[in-house]
XYZ file of C-alpha atoms in Angstrom:
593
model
C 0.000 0.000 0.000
C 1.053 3.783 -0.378
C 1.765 5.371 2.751
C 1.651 9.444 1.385
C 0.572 12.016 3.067
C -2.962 12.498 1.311
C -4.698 15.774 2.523
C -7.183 14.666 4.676
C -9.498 17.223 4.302
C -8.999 17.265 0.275
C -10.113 13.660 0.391
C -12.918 14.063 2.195
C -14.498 17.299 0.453
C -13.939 15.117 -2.821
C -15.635 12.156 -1.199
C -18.404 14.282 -0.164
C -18.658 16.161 -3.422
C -18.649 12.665 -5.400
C -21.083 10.773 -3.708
C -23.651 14.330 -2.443
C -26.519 13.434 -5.006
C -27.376 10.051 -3.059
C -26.145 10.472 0.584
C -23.344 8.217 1.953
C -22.459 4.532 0.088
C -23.127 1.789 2.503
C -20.896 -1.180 3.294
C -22.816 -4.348 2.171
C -22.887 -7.518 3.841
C -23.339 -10.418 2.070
C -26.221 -11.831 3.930
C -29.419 -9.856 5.312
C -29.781 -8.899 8.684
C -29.916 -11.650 11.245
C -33.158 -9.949 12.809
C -35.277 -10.444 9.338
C -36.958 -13.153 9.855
C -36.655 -13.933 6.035
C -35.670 -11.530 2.885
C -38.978 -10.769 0.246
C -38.120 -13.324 -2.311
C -38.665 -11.811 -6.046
C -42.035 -12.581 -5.752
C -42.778 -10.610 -2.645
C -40.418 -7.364 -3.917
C -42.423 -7.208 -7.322
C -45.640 -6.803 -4.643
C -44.233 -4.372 -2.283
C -45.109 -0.678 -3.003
C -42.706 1.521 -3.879
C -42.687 3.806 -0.456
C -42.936 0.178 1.173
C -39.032 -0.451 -1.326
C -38.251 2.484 -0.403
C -38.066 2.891 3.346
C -36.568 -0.617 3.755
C -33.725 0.598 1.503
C -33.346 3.996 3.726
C -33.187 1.541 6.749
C -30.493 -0.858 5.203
C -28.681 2.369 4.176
C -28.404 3.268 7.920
C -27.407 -0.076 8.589
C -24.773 0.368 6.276
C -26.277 -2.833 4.677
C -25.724 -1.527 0.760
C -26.693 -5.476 -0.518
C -30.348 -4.998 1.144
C -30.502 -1.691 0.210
C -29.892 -2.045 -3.201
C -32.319 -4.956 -4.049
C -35.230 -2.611 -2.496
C -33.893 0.465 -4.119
C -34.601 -1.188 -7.791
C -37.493 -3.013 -6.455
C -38.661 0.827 -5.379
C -37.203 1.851 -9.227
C -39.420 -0.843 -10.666
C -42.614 0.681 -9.678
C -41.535 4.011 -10.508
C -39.364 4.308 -13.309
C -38.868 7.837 -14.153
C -38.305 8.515 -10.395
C -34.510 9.919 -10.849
C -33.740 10.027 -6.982
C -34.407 6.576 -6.746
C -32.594 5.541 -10.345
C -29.632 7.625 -8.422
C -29.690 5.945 -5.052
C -30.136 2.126 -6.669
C -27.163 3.285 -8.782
C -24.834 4.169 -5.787
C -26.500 1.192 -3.907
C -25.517 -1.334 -6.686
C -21.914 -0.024 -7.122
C -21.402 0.454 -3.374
C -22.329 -3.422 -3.217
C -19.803 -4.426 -6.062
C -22.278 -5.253 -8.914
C -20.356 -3.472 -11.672
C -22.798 -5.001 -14.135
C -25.943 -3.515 -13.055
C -24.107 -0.313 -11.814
C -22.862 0.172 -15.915
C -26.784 -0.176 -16.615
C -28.182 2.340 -14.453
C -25.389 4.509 -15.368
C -26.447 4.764 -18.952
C -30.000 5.346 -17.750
C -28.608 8.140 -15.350
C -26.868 9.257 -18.275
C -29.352 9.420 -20.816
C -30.963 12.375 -18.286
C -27.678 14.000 -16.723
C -24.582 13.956 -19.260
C -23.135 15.412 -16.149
C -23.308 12.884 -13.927
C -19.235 12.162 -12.830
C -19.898 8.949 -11.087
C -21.877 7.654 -13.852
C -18.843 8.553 -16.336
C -16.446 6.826 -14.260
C -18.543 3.777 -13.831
C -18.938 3.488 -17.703
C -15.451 4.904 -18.187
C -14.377 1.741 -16.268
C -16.578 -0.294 -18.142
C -15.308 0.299 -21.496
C -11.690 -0.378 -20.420
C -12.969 -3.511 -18.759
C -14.220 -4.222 -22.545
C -11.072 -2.607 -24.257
C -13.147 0.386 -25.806
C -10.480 2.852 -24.916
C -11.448 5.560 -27.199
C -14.406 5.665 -25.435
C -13.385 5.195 -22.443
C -10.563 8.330 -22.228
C -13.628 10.040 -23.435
C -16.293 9.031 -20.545
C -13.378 8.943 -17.549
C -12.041 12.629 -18.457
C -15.649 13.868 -17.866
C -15.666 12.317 -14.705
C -13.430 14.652 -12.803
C -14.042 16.710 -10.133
C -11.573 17.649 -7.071
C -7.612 16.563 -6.213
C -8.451 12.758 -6.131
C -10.946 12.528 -8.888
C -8.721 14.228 -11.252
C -5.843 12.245 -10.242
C -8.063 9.153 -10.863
C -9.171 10.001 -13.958
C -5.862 10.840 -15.394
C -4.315 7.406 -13.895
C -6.962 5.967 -15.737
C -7.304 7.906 -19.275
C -3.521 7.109 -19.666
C -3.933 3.427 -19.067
C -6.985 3.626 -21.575
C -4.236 5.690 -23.794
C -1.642 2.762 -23.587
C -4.621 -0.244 -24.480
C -5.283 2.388 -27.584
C -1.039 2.076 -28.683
C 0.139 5.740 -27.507
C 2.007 5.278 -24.819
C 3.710 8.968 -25.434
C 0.212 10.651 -25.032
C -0.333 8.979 -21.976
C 2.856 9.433 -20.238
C 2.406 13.184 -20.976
C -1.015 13.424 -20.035
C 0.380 12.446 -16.409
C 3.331 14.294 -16.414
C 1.149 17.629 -17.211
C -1.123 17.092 -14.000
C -0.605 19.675 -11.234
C -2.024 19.588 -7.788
C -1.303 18.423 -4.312
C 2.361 17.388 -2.887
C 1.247 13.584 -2.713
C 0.555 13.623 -6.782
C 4.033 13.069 -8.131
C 4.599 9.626 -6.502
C 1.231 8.284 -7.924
C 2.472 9.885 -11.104
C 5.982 8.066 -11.248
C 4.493 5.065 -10.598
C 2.505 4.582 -12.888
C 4.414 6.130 -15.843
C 6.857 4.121 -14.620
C 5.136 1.007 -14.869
C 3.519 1.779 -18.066
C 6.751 2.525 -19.691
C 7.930 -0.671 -18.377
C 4.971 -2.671 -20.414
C 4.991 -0.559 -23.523
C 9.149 -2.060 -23.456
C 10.334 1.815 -22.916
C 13.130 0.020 -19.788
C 15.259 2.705 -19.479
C 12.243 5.911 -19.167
C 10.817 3.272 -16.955
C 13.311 2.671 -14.408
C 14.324 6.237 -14.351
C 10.165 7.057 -13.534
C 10.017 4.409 -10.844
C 13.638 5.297 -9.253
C 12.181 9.207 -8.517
C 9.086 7.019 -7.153
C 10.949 5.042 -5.215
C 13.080 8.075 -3.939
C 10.260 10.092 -2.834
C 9.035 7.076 -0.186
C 11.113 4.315 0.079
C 8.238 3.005 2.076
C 5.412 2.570 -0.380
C 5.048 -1.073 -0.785
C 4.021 -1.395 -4.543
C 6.679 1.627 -5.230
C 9.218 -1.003 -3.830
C 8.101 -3.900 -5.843
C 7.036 -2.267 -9.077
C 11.319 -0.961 -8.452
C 12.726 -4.234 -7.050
C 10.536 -5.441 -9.884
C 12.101 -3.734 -12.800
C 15.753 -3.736 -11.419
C 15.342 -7.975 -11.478
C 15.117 -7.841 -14.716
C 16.909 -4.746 -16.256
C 19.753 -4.797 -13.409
C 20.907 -7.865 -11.376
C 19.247 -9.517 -8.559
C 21.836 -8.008 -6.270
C 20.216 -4.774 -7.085
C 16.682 -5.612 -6.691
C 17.792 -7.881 -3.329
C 18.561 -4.467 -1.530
C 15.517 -2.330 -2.028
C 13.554 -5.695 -0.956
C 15.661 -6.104 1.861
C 15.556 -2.343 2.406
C 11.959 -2.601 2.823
C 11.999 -5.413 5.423
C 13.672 -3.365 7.714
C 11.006 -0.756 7.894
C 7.637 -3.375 7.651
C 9.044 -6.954 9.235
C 7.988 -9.939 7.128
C 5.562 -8.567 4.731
C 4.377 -11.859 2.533
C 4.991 -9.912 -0.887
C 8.646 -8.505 0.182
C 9.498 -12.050 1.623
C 7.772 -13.576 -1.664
C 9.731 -11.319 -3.884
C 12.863 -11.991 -1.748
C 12.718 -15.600 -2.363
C 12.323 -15.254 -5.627
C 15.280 -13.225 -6.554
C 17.606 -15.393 -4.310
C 16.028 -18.282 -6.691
C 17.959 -16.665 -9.254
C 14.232 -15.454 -10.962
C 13.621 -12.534 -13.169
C 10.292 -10.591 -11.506
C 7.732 -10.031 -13.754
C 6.301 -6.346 -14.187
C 3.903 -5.302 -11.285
C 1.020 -4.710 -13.875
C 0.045 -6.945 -17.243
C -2.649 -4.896 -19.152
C -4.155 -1.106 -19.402
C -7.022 -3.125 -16.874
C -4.800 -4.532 -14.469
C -2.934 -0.971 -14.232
C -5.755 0.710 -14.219
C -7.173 -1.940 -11.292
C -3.572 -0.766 -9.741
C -4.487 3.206 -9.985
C -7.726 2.477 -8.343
C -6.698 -0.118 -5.107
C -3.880 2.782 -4.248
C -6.066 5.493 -4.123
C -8.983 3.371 -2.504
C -6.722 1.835 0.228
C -5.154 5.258 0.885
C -8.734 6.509 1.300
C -9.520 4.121 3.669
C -6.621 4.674 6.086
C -7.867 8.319 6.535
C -11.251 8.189 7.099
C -13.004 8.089 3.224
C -14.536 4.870 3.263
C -17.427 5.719 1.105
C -15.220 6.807 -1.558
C -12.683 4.747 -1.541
C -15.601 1.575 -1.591
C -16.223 2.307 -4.670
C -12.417 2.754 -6.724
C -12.174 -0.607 -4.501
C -15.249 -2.318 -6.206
C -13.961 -0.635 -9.408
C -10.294 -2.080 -9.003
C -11.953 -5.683 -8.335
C -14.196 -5.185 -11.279
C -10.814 -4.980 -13.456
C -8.989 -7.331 -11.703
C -10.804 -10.019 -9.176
C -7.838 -11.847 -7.974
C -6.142 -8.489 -6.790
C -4.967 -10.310 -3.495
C -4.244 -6.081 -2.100
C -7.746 -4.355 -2.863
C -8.904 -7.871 -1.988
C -7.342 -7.245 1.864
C -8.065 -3.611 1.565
C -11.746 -3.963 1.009
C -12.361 -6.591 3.804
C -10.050 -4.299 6.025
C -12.895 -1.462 5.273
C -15.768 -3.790 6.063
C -14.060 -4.608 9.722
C -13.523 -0.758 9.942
C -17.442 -0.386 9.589
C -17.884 -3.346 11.808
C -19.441 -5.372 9.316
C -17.233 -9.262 9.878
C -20.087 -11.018 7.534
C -18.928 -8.896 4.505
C -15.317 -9.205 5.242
C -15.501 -12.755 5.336
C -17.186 -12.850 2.258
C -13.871 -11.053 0.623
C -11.217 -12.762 2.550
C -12.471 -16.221 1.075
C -12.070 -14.447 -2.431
C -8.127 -13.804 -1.840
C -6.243 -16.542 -4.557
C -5.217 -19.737 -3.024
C -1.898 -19.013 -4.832
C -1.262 -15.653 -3.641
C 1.610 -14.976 -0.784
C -1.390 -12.580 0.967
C -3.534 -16.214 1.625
C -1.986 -16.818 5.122
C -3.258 -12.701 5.936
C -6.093 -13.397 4.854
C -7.150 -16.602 6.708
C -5.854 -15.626 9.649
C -8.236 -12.689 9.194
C -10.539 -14.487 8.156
C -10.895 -16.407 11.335
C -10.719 -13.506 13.301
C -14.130 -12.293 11.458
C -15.689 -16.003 11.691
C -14.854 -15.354 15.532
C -16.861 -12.081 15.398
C -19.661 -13.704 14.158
C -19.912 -16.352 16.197
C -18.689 -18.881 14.329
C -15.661 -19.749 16.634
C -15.549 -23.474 15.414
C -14.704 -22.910 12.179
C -12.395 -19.975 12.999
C -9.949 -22.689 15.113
C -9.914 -24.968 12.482
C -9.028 -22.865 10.588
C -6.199 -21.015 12.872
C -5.268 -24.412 13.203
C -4.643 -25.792 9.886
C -2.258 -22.448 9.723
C -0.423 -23.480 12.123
C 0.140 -27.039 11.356
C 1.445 -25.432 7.941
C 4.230 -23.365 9.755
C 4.352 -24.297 13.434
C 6.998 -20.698 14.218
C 3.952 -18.798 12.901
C 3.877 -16.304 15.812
C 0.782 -14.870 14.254
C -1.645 -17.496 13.773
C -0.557 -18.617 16.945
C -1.486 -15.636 19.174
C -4.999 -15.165 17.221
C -5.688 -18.834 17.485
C -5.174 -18.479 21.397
C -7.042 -15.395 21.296
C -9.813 -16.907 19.984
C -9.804 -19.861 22.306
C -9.276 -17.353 25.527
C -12.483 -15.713 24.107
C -14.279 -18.729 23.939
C -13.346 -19.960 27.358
C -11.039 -22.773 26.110
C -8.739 -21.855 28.941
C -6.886 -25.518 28.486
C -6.338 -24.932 24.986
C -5.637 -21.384 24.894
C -2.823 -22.489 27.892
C -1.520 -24.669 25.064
C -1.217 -22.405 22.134
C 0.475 -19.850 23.985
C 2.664 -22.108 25.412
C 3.383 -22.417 21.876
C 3.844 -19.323 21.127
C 6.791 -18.812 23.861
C 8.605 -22.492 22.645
C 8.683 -20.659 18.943
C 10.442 -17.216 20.584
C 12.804 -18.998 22.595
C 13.652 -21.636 20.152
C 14.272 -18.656 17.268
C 16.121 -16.614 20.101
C 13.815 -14.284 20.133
C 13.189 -11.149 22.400
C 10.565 -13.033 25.144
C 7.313 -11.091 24.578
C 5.447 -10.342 27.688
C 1.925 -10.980 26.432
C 2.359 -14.696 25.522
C 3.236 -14.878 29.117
C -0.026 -12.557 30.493
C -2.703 -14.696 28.220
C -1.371 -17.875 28.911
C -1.142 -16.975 32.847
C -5.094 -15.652 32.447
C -5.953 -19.178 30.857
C -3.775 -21.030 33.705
C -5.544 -19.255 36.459
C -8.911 -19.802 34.624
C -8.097 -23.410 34.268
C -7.676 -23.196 37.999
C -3.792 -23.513 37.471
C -2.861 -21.096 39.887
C 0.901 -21.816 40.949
C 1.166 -22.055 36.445
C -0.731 -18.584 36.379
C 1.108 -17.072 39.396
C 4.292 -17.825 37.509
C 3.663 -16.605 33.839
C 2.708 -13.693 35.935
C 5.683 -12.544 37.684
C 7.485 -13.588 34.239
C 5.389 -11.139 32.097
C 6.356 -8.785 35.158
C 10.223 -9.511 34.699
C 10.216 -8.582 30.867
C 7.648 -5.508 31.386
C 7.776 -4.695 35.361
C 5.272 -1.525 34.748
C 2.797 -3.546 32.533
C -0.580 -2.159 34.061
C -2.709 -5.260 32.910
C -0.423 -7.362 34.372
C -0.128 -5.510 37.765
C -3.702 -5.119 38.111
C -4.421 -8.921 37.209
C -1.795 -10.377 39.464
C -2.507 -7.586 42.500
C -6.308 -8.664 42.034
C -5.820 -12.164 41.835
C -3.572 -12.000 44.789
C -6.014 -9.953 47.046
C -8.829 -11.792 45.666
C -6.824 -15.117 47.716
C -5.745 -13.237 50.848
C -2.203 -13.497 49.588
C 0.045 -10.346 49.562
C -2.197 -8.059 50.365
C 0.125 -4.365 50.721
C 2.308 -5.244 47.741
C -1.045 -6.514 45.987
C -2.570 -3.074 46.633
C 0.808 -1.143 45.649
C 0.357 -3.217 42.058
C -3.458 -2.509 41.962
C -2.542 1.521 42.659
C 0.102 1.905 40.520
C -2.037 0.171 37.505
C -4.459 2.839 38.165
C -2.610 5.562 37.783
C -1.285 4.249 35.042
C -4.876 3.374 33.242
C -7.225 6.018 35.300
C -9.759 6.005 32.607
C -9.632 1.994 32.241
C -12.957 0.562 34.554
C -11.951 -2.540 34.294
C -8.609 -1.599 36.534
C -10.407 0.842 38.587
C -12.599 -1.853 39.653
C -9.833 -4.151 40.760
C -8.808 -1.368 43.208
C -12.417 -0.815 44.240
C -12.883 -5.113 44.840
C -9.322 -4.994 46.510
C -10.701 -1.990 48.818
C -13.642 -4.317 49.434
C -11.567 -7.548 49.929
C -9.646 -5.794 52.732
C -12.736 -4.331 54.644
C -12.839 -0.565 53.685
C -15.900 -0.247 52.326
C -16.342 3.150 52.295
C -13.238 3.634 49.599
C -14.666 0.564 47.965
C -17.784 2.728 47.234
C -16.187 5.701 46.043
C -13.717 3.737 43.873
C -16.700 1.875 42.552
C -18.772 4.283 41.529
C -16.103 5.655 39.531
C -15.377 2.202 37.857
C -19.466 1.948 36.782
C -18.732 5.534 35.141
C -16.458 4.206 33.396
C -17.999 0.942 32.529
C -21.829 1.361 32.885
C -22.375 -1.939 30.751
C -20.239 -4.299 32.614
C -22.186 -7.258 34.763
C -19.155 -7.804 37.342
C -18.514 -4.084 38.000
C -22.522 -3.073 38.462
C -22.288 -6.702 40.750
C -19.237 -4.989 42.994
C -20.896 -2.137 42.964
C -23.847 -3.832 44.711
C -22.320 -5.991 47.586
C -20.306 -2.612 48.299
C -23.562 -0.736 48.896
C -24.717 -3.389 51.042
C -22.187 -3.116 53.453
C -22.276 -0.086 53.850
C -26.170 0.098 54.602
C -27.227 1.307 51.069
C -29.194 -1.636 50.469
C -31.885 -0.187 48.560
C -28.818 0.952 45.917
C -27.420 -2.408 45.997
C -30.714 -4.217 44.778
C -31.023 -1.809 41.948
C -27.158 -2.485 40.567
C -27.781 -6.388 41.301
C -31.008 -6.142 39.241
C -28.789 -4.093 36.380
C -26.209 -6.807 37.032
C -28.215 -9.712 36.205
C -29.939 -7.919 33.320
C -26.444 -6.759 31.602
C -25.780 -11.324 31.192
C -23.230 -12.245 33.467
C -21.334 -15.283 33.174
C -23.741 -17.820 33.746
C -22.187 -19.088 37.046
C -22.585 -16.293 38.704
C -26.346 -15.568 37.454
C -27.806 -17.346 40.340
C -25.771 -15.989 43.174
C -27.003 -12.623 41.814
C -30.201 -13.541 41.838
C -30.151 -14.768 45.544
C -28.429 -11.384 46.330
C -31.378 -9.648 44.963
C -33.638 -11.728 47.052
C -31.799 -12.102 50.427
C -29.120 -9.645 50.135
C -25.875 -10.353 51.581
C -25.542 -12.675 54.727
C -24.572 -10.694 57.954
C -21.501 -12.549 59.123
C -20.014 -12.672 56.010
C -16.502 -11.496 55.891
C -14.593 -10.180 52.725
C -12.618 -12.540 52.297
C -15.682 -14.750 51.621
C -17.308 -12.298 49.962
C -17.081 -13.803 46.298
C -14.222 -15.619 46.249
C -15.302 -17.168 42.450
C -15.634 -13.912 40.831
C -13.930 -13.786 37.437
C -11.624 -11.147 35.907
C -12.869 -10.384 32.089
C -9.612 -12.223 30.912
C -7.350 -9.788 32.657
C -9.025 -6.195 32.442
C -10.169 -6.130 35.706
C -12.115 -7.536 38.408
């Protein structure tokens, strides 16, 4: 991806100006919501009226649900044909859920009323370089700009369209005569560069994408497009060092290692780019993935669809699209795209591992650790798929397994000499002391502590766990303190020290410290629980049935449903003493008590 310094607010205005006629694009998810009972089947849409179509659409907009909204858009369309707010909206719908096809057809019809219509332009512009018209597409893609990254766009793509038509000189000057922004002239190199390097102009070519690589030495596809063209015009040694170069800045990246590899295999690296589409597909992902690192995900949804439309296997806009579906919290979507990435391509391992992450999301935890799993039988040092597959076993209260695969984890570092990593050691001592391991947790513990002495999640869970077993109690409370004032916005900590005030018999700090936890986390079962059993020692028991009653409604674990519930209904026993008090309660895997 290209990591330049894109004007914010430029990209935004431009995203706004674009997409203004129909109100944001949605995300899409690839199936309906899981609170419709059952999506109107064909049948049922060509029944529904067309207010009916269209305030389900303006309610799957909201919920960012572009597939949904769509279908009810047209199905609104249907009924009224010559309505041009709705041909407008089922045209941003359609293209904001990736079908192209229909998008080109209610472009022409959007057309046929607005020759002005810049999105429309594009999407046919696109089209007709899909379908090698590129006459006509330079013609409908110029009239699409508007703003610093439309025009940029545009041009990127006229000159591909330029190079499919055999004038390679027309569109290398076309690029070179666009002015704007300080971020243009890398996008600019780049892709003369790699259109030189197809039209078999090597030496223009590796003199464009040189000056790219010059101006960031970062940019991943400025590397490889570079490393790319020195394999081949250079010597391997050549294109070794800017790959090489690179891993020192990004660790490990699949395509650097890939392209590593390769050249020490004595291989010649073909160009970055094969056609005008595939370059144009190129122009498109950079721009769309930069837009989605800074905050333009509606715009940068649609050069994404656009790139895919060219090029489906793009393993990059592939990643980049799914990464904007997580960034919209929508995992069904992004699943849907991370099962698209090519078997072949180095970016599959990303992409499963992600993938399970999103399967995880959506409850679907099963077939994320099979998944994690079959990763990590593959490559048994992959620190990665390791940590996410005990993540997702912590989450799912696997606590002997997720012991395991961290365990795992800290064989790989020490058997690669690696620097020990403090967090293998924190999960897998939250999944000991959950598997009631606690001399194993204990341990892990104080080790995490050794390699990161002022890690507050660490103090706090050992300090809590500690106090929470009548062991240790000042140096307990010194760890629980200093956490605090480490993390004084973090509820989850600021509990522990309210429990630990509890646990030792000061009630009255235990109230003030817990009320300020439950401001902090209003939503939280356990802290509304503490709350509770604080106010009833303190004679506030009126209080304390009220958070009980908010604790059992927020689900708590189920274990501790029914000693809520008997709370509620007897309230606390008289002679009960703290350390008694709940000596089962559960830390949310190490964020507090």
């Amino acid at each position: 991806m290209l990591s330049i310094r894109l004007n914010r607010l430029a990209m935004i205005v431009a995203a706004a100006t674009l997409l203004a006629p129909s109100g944001p694009v949605a995300a899409q998810t690839p199936d309906h919501p899981t609170e419709t009972a059952q999506f109107p089947s064909a049948k049922d849409l060509r029944t529904m009226t067309t207010s009916g179509s269209y305030l389900a659409a303006r309610h799957a907009s909201v919920e960012r649900d572009a597939m949904s909204a769509a279908t009810f858009y047209r199905s609104a369309l249907r009924t009224d044909p010559k309505n041009n707010e709705l041909l407008d909206r089922a045209f941003i719908s359609s293209l904001a859920e990736g079908d192209i096809a229909i998008a080109v057809k209610l472009a022409d019809r959007i057309l046929a009323i607005d020759k002005s219509n810049r999105v429309a332009r594009l999407v046919v512009g696109v089209h007709n370089l899909k379908l090698k018209k590129y006459a006509v597409a330079q013609k409908n893609i110029k009239q699409s700009i508007r703003g610093p990254i439309t025009d940029l766009v545009a041009t990127l793509l006229a000159g591909w369209a330029d190079y499919g038509a055999d004038d390679t000189k027309q569109a290398v000057a076309n690029i070179d005569a666009l002015t704007g922004p300080e971020w243009y002239p890398i996008f600019k190199d780049l892709h003369s560069g790699m259109l030189l390097d197809l039209a078999g102009r090597n030496k223009e070519a590796g003199a464009r994408l040189e000056r790219a690589y010059k101006l960031d030495d970062s940019a991943l596809r400025v590397a490889d497009a570079y490393a790319r063209w020195l394999s081949r015009n250079k010597d391997g040694a050549a294109a070794l060092a800017v790959y090489e170069a690179f891993d020192k800045k990004l660790a490990r990246h699949p395509l650097i290692q890939e392209g590593i590899k390769e050249i020490k295999a004595g291989k010649k690296l073909p160009q970055l780019v094969s056609s005008p589409q595939t370059g144009a597909a190129e122009a498109l992902y950079g721009i769309g993935a930069s837009l989605t690192r800074r905050g333009g995900e509606d715009l940068a949804l649609v050069y994404l669809q656009l790139a895919l439309y060219l090029s489906p296997d793009h393993s990059m806009a592939l990643l980049s699209l799914a990464d904007l579906y997580e960034s919209v919290k929508k995992p069904e979507m992004a699943i849907g795209v991370y099962q698209r990435v090519p078997v072949d391509s180095p970016l599959k391992r990303n992409a499963q591992i992600q993938l399970a992450t999103n399967l995880d999301a959506v409850d679907r935890s099963d077939e994320a650790i099979k998944i994690l799993r079959g990763v990590t039988e593959q490559d048994s040092s992959d620190l990665e798929a390791i940590m996410a597959l005990g993540n997702v076993e912590r989450g799912r209260k696997k606590f002997a397994d997720c012991a395991k695969t961290y365990g795992k984890g800290i064989d790989v570092i020490a058997e690669t000499k690696g620097k020990p990593n403090w967090v293998y050691y924190y999960f897998r001592g939250i999944c000991e002391e959950r598997s009631k391991n606690w001399g194993k947790a204990e341990a892990d513990m104080k080790k995490a502590l050794e390699i990161q002495p002022e890690q507050p999640h660490v103090l706090n869970y050992l300090g809590y766990s500690w106090i929470d077993r009548g062991l240790n109690l000042d140096e307990a409370m010194k760890m629980i303190k200093h956490a605090v004032d480490q993390r004084p916005d973090d509820g989850y900590i600021v509990d522990s020290l309210g429990w630990a005030y509890y646990r030792i018999g000061n009630y009255d700090e235990a109230v003030k410290t817990l009320e300020r936890a439950i401001n902090l986390k209003p939503e939280d079962p356990t802290v509304n629980d503490h709350l509770g059993d604080a106010y009833w020692r303190v004679g506030r028991t009126l209080e304390a049935r009220f958070q009980w009653a908010h604790a059992r409604d927020l689900k708590p674990e189920a274990e501790e449903l029914p000693k809520i519930e008997a709370k509620i209904e007897k309230g606390l026993p008289a002679d009960e003493t703290p350390s008694a008090a709940s000596a089962d309660k559960k830390k949310d895997d190490g964020k507090g008590g």
